[in-house]
Coordinates of C-alpha atoms in Angstrom, one line a residue:
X1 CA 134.5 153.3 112.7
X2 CA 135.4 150.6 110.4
X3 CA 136.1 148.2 112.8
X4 CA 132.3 148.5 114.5
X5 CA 130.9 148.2 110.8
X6 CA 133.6 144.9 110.7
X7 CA 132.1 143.5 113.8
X8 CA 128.2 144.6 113.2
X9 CA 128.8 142.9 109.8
X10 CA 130.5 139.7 111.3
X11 CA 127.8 140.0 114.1
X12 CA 125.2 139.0 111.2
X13 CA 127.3 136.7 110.0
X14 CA 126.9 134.5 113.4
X15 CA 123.5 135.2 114.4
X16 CA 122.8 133.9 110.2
X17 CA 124.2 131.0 110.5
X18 CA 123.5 130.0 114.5
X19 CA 120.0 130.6 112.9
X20 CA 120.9 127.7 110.7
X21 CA 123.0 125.9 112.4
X22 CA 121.2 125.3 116.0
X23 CA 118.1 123.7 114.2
X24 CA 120.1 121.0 112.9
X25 CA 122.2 120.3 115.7
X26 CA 119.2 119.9 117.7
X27 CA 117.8 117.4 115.1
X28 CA 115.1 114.9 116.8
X29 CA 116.7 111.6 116.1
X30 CA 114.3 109.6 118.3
X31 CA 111.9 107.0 116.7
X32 CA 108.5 107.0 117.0
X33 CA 107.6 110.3 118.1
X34 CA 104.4 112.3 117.2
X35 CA 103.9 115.9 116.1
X36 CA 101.8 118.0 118.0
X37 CA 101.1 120.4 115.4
X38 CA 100.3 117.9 112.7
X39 CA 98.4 115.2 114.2
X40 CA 100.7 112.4 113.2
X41 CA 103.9 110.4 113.3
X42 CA 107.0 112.0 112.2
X43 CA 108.8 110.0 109.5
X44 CA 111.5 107.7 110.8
X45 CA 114.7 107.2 109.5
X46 CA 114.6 104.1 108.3
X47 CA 111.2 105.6 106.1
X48 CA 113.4 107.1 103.6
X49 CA 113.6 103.7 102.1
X50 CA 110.5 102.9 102.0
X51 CA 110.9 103.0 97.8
X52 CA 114.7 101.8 97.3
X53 CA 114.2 101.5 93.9
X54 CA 113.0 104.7 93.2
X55 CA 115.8 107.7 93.6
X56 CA 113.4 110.3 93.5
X57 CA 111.3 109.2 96.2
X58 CA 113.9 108.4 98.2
X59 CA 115.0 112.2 97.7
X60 CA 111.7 113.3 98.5
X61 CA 111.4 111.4 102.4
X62 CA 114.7 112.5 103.0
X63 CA 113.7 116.0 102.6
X64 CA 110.2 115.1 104.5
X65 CA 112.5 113.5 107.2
X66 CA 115.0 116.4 107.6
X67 CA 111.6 119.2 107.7
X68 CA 109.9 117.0 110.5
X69 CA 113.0 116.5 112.7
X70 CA 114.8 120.0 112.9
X71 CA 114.6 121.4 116.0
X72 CA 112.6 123.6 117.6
X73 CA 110.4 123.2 114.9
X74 CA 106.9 123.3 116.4
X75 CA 107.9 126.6 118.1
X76 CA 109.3 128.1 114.6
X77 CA 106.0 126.9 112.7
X78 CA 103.3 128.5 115.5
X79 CA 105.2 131.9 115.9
X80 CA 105.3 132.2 112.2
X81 CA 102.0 130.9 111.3
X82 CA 99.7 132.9 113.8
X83 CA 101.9 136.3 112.4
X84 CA 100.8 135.3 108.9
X85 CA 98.0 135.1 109.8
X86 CA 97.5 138.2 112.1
X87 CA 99.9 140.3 109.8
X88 CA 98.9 139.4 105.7
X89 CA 95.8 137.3 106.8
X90 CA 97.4 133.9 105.4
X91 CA 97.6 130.7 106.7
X92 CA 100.9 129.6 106.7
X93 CA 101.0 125.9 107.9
X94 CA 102.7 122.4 107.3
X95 CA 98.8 121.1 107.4
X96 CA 96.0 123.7 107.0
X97 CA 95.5 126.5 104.3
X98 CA 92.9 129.0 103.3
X99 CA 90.0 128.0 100.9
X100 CA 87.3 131.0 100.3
X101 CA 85.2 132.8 102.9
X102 CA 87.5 132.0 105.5
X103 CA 87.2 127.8 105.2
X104 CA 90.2 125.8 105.8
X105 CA 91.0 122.8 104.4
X106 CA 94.3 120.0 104.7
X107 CA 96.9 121.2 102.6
X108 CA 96.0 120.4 98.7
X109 CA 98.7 119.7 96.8
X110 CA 98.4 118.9 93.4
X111 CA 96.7 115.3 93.0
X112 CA 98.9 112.6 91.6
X113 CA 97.1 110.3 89.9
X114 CA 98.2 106.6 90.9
X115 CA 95.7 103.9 89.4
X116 CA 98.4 101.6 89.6
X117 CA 97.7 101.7 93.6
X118 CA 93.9 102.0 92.8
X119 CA 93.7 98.6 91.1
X120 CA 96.3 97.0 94.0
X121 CA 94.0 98.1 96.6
X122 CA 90.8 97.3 95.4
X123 CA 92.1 93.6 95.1
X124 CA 93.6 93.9 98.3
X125 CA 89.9 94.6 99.5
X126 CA 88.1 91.9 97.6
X127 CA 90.8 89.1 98.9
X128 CA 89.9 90.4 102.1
X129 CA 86.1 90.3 101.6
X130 CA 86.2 86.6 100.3
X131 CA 88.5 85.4 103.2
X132 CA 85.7 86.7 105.7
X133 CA 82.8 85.4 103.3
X134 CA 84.6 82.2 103.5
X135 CA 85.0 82.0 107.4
X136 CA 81.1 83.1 107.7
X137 CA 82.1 86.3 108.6
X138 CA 79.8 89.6 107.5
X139 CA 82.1 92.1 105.4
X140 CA 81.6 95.8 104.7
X141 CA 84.0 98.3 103.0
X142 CA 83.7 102.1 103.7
X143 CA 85.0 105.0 102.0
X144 CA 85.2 108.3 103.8
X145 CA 85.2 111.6 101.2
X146 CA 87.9 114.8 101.7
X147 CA 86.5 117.6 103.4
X148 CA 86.8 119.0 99.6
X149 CA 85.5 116.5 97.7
X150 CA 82.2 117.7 99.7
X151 CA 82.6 121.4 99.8
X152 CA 84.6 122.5 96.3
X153 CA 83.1 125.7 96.2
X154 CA 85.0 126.9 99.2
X155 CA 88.6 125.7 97.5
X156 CA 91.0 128.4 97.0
X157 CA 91.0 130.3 93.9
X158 CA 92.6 128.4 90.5
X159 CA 92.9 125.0 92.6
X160 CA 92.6 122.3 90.2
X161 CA 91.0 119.0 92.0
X162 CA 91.2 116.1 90.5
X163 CA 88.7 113.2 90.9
X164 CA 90.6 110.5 88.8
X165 CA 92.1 108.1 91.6
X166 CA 87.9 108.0 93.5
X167 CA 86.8 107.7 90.4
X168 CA 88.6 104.8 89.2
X169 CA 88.6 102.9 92.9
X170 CA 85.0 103.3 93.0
X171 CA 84.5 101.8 89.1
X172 CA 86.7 99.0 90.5
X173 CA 85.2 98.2 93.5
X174 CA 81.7 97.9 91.7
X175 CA 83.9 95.4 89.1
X176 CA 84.9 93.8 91.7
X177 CA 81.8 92.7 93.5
X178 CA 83.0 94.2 96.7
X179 CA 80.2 94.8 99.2
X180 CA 81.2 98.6 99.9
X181 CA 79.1 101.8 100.8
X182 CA 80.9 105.2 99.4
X183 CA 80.2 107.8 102.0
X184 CA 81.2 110.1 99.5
X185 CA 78.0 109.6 97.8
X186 CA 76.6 109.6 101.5
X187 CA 77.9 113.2 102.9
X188 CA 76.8 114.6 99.0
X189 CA 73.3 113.6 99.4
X190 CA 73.2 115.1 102.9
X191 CA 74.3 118.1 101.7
X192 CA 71.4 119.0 99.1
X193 CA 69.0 117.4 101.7
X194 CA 66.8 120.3 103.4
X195 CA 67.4 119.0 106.6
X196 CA 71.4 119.5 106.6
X197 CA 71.1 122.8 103.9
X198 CA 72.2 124.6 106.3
X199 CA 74.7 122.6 108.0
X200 CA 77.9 122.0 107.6
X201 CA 78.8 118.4 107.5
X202 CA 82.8 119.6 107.7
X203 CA 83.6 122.5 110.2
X204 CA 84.3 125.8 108.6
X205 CA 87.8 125.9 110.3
X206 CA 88.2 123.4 113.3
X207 CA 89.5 119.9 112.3
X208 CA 89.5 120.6 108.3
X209 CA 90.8 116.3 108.2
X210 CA 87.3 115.2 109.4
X211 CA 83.6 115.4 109.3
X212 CA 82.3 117.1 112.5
X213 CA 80.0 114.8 114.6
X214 CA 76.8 116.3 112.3
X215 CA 78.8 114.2 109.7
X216 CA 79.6 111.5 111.5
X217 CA 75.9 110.9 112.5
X218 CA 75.0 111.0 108.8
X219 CA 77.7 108.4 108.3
X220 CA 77.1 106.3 110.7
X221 CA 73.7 106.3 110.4
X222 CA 74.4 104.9 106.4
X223 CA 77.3 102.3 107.4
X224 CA 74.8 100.8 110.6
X225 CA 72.1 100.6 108.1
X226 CA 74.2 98.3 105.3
X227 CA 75.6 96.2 108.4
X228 CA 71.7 95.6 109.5
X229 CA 71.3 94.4 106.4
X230 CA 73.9 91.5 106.6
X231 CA 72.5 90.8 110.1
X232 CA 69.3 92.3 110.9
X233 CA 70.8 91.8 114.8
X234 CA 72.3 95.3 114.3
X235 CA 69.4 97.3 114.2
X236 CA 69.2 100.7 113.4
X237 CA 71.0 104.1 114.7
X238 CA 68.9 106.0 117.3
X239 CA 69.6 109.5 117.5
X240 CA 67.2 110.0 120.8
X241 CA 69.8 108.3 122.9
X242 CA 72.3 111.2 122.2
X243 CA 71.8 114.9 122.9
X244 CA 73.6 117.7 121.3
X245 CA 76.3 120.4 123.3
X246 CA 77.6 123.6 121.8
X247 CA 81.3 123.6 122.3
X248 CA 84.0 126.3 121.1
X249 CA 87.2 125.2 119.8
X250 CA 90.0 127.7 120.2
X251 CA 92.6 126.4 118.5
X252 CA 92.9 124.2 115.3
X253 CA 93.1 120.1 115.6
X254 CA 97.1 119.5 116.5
X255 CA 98.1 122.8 115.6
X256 CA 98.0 126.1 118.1
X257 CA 96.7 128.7 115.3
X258 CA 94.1 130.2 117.2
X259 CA 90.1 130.3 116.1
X260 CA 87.5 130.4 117.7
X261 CA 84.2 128.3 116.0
X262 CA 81.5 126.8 117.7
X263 CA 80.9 123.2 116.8
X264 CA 77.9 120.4 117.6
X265 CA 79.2 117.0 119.8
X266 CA 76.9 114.8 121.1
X267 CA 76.9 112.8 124.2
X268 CA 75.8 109.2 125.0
X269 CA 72.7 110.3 127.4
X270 CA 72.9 106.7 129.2
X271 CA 77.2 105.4 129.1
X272 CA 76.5 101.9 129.0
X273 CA 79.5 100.5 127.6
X274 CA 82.4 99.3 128.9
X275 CA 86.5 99.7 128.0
X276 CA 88.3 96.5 127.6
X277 CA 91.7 97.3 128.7
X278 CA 93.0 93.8 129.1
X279 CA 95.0 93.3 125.4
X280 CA 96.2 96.9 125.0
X281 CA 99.5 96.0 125.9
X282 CA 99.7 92.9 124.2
X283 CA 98.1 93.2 121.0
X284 CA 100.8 93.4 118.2
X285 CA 100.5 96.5 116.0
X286 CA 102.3 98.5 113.8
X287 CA 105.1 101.4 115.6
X288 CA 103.6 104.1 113.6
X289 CA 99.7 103.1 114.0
X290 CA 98.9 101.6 117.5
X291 CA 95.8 103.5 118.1
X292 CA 93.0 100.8 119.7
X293 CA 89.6 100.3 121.5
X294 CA 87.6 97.6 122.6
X295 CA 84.7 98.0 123.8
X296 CA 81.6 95.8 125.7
X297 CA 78.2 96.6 125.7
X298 CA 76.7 96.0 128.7
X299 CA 72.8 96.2 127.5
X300 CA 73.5 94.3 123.9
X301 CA 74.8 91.1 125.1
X302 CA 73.2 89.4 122.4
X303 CA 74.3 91.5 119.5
X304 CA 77.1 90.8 116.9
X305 CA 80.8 91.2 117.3
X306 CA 82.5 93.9 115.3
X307 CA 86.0 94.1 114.4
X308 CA 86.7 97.6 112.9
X309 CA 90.0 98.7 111.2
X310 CA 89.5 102.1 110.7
X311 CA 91.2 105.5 110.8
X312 CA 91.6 108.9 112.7
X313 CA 87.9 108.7 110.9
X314 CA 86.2 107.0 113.8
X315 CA 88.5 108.3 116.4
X316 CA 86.7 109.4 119.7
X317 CA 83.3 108.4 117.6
X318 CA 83.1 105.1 118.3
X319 CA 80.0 106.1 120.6
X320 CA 77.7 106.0 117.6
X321 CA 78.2 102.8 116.8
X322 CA 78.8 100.7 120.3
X323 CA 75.1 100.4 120.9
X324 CA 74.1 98.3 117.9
X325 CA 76.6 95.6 119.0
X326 CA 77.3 93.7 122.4
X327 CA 81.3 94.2 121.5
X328 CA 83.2 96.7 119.2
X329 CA 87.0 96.7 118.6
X330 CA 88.8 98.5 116.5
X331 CA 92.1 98.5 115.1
X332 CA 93.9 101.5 113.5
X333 CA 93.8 100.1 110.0
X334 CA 97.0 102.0 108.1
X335 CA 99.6 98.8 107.4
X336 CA 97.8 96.5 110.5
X337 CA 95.1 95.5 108.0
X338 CA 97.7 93.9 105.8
X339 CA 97.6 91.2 108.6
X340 CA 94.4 90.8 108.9
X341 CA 93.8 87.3 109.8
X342 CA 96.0 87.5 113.1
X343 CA 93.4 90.2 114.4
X344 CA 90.6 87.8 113.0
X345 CA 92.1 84.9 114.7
X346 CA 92.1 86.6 118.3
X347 CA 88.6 88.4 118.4
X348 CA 86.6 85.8 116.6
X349 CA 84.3 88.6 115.1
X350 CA 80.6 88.3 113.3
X351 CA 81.0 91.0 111.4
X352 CA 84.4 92.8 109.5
X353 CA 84.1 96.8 108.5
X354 CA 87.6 98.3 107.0
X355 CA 87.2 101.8 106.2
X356 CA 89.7 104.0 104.7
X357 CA 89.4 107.9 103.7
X358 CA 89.8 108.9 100.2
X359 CA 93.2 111.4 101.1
X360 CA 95.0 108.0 103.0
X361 CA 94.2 105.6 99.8
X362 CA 98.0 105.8 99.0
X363 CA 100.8 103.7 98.7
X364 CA 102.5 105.1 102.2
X365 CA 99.8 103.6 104.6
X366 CA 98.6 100.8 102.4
X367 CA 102.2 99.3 100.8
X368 CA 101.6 98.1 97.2
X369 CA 104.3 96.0 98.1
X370 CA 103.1 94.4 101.0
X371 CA 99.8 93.9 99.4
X372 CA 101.0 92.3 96.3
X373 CA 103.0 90.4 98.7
X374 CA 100.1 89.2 100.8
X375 CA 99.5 85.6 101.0
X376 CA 95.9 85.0 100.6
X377 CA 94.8 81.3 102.8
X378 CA 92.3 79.7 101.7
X379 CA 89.6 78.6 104.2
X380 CA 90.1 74.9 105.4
X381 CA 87.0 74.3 104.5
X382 CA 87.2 74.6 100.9
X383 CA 89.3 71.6 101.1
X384 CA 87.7 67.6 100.6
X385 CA 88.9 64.3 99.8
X386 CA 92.3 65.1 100.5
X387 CA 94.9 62.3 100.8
X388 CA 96.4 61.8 104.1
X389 CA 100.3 62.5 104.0
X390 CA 103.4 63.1 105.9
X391 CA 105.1 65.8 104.9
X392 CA 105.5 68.0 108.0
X393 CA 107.9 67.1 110.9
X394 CA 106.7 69.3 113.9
X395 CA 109.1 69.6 116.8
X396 CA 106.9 68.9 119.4
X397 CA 109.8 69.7 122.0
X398 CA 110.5 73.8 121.1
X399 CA 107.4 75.1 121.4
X400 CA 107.1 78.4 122.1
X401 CA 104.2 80.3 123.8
X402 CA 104.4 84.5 125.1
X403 CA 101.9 86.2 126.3
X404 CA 99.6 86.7 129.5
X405 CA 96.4 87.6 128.1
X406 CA 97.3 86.6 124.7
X407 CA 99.2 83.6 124.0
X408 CA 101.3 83.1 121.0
X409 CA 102.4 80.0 119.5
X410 CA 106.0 79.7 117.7
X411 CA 106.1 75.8 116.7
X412 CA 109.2 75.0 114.9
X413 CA 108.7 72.4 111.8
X414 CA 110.2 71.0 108.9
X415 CA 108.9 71.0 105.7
X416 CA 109.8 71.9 102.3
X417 CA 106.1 71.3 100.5
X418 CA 103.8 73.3 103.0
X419 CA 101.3 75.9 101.4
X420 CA 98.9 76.3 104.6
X421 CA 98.8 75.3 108.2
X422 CA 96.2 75.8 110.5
X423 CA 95.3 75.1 114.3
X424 CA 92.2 73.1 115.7
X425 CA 91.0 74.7 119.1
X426 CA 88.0 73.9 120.9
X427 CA 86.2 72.8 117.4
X428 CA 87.9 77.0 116.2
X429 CA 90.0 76.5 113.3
X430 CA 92.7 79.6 113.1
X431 CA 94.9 80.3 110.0
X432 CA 98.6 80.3 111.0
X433 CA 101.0 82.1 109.5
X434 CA 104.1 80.4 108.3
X435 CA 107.6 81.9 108.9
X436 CA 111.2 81.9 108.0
X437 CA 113.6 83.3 110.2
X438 CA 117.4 82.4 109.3
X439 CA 116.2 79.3 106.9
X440 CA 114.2 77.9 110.0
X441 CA 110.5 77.3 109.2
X442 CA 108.0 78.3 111.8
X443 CA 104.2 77.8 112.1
X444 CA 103.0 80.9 114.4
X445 CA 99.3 81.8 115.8
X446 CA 97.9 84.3 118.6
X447 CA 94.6 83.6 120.6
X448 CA 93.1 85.1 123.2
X449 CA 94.1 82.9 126.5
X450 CA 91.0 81.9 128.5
X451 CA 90.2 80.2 125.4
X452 CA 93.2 77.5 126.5
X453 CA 91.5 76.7 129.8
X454 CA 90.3 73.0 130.1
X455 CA 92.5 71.8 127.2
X456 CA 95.7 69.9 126.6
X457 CA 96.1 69.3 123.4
X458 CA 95.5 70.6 120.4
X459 CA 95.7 69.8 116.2
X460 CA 97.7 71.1 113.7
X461 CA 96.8 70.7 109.9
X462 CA 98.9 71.0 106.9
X463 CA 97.8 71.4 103.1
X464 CA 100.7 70.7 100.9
X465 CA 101.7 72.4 98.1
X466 CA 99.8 70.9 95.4
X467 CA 96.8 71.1 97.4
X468 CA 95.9 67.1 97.0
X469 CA 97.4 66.2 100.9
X470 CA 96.7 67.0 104.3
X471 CA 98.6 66.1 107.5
X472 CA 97.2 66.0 110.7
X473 CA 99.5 66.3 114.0
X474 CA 98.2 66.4 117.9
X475 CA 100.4 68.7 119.8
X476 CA 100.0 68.0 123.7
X477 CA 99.7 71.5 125.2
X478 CA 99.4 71.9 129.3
X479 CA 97.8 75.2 130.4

């Protein structure tokens, strides 16, 4: 008798800690892998450092590293979160929760207040801004609101929102001159306007992260109307070309907790655009953040070119905004807008619109850092009367060039008083970005490669340091 309560007690024991144990030792090591249930990239590995300086954070992404990697976890996380729910009527879930009268929002931790990153950011943005201003490009900046900065009074009971971090980034950016549109603002007017009273701008349950497409045709409708206005070529958004289908979505965005809510898309009744598939592969982005679209319109051949960063936001809407311009791309805008002038340089655009939503205006997918860091370049043009200098040697010799569809330049120089370089091609002047790999100095540019047919040569410029000398050098380039 004793030894069967022996054994039924060690039994436990090793069903315990295989319970534990397993998990770990099937620990997702891979990089670069994305969670089903959460709509995102797992942290890497080499994330956990993204703050060296700072202990406790590094604590913290180690712990956010080990609870995205266990195994088996997107089993263990829908099996318990759809009995929660079913059982005690709670969501349970590393991304949703419960607000009132059944609404669900993102998970709402407390809000910590970082107006350090704030003020980064915001001159972040107007360094961008004047870089366009000062290439003739059009610039707008958009700000997309939480799902409960527009709905509070569904929050669960005894949250406590904060509004101190919008607050202060919207007092900076009108400090700062920046040309921006707060769809915040937007989405709150819509709301007390008799025409959307009784419509929900935000689903009550399916895809808590986003506006539904009702809210996305009231924000597109205000960010086409501020483009018109910096080039009247955009014209307005037409809701008549679109018409409306009921659709029921059964399970959450990323996630399988089942619901079933009926939500509003609407579909281009004429698909005249065209996908542009040809620098997918080639265009340079960031591991975590690739997502991408170009797009041609094949009835606007004479409208503007716009170059969109932009998050999960515009994903999958990009059809309310491709009529109003003969081409659209967009780049996913977490950490690739920090090199802005490389996507600038290859698509040439009229007209620049970064957007960013109020819950992703952080320091994880815009680095203060990197920011701080960020060289601003001056336009050539700002530059006159400059004394003519050498003061660059270019090794015409090593040249580098990669790419099929893109072609990128590596040119090898010496120089120990460079500030700027730029390239002359076909009368286009691109910024190049100067690099140090192993105390070697490298000027490096992209450009999109039918723009290199019928030359063979090109110039390279060089501002030095103390911004009184120039250098001009003609590299012979065969196509």
């Amino acid at each position: 008798m004793k030894s069967n309560i022996r054994n039924a007690y060690y039994l436990r024991i090793v069903i315990f800690l295989s319970i534990i144990i397993i998990p770990i030792f099937n620990i997702d090591l891979k990089s670069n892998q994305v969670s089903e249930i959460d709509n995102r990239m797992l942290m890497n590995f080499e994330d956990i450092f993204t703050d060296s300086n700072d202990s406790r954070s590094i604590f913290n992404n180690a712990s956010s590293y080990l609870n995205d990697r266990i195994g088996f976890r997107t089993s263990m996380v829908s099996l318990y979160t759809n009995g929660m729910d079913m059982l005690f009527d709670e969501l349970v879930h590393p991304s949703y929760e419960y607000g009132k009268e059944g609404h669900i929002y993102l998970k709402l931790p407390e809000t910590a207040v970082n107006l350090k990153f704030q003020e980064v950011f915001s001159s972040f943005i107007k360094d961008f801004q004047t870089y366009c201003n000062e290439r003739e490009i059009k610039f707008l900046y958009t700000l997309e609101p939480n799902k409960s900065t527009i709905y509070p009074e569904y929050l669960p009971e005894g949250y406590n929102r904060s509004t101190e971090n919008l607050d202060y980034f919207i007092e900076l950016l009108e400090g700062k001159d920046i040309n921006y549109l707060s769809n915040v603002d937007t989405l709150l007017n819509a709301k007390e306007d008799p025409e959307y009273k009784d419509i929900l701008l935000y689903n009550k349950e399916y895809d808590a992260g986003h506006w539904n497409e009702t809210g996305a045709i009231v924000g597109f409708t205000a960010i086409i109307d501020r483009l018109n206005e910096l080039d009247n070529r955009v014209g307005r958004f037409d809701i008549t070309n679109f018409e409306p289908e009921e659709y029921i979505n059964e399970t959450l965005v990323a996630s399988n907790f089942v619901i079933n809510e009926e939500t509003t898309n609407y579909n281009l009744k004429e698909y005249n655009i065209e996908y542009i598939e040809d620098y997918e592969d080639e265009i340079i982005r960031h591991e975590n953040f690739r997502y991408f679209t170009h797009y041609k319109n094949l009835t606007n051949t004479e409208g503007p070119r716009l170059l969109i960063f932009a998050g999960s936001y515009f994903n999958n809407k990009e059809k309310f905004i491709t009529g109003n311009f003969s081409e659209v791309m967009k780049i996913h805008n977490y950490r690739n807008v920090i090199d802005y002038e490389y996507y600038i340089n290859i698509y040439n655009p009229d007209i620049v619109l970064f957007e960013s939503t109020e819950y992703t205006n952080t320091g994880y997918h815009y680095p203060i850092n990197d920011m701080e860091e960020k060289t601003y370049i001056k336009s050539i043009n700002n530059y006159n009367n400059l004394i003519e200098n050498n003061f660059v040697y270019v090794d015409n010799k090593n040249i580098q060039k990669s790419g099929i569809n893109i072609t990128n330049f590596v040119v090898p120089i010496e120089s120990d008083d460079l500030l700027y370089a730029y390239v002359d091609i076909n009368n286009r002047i691109l910024d190049c970005k100067i690099n140090v790999v192993e105390d070697n100095l490298y000027v490096e540019f992209s450009i999109i490669t039918s723009e290199l047919e019928n030359i063979d040569s090109f110039d390279l410029y060089f501002i030095s340091k103390d911004e009184e000398r120039y250098q001009q050098i003609n590299i012979i380039y065969n196509y």
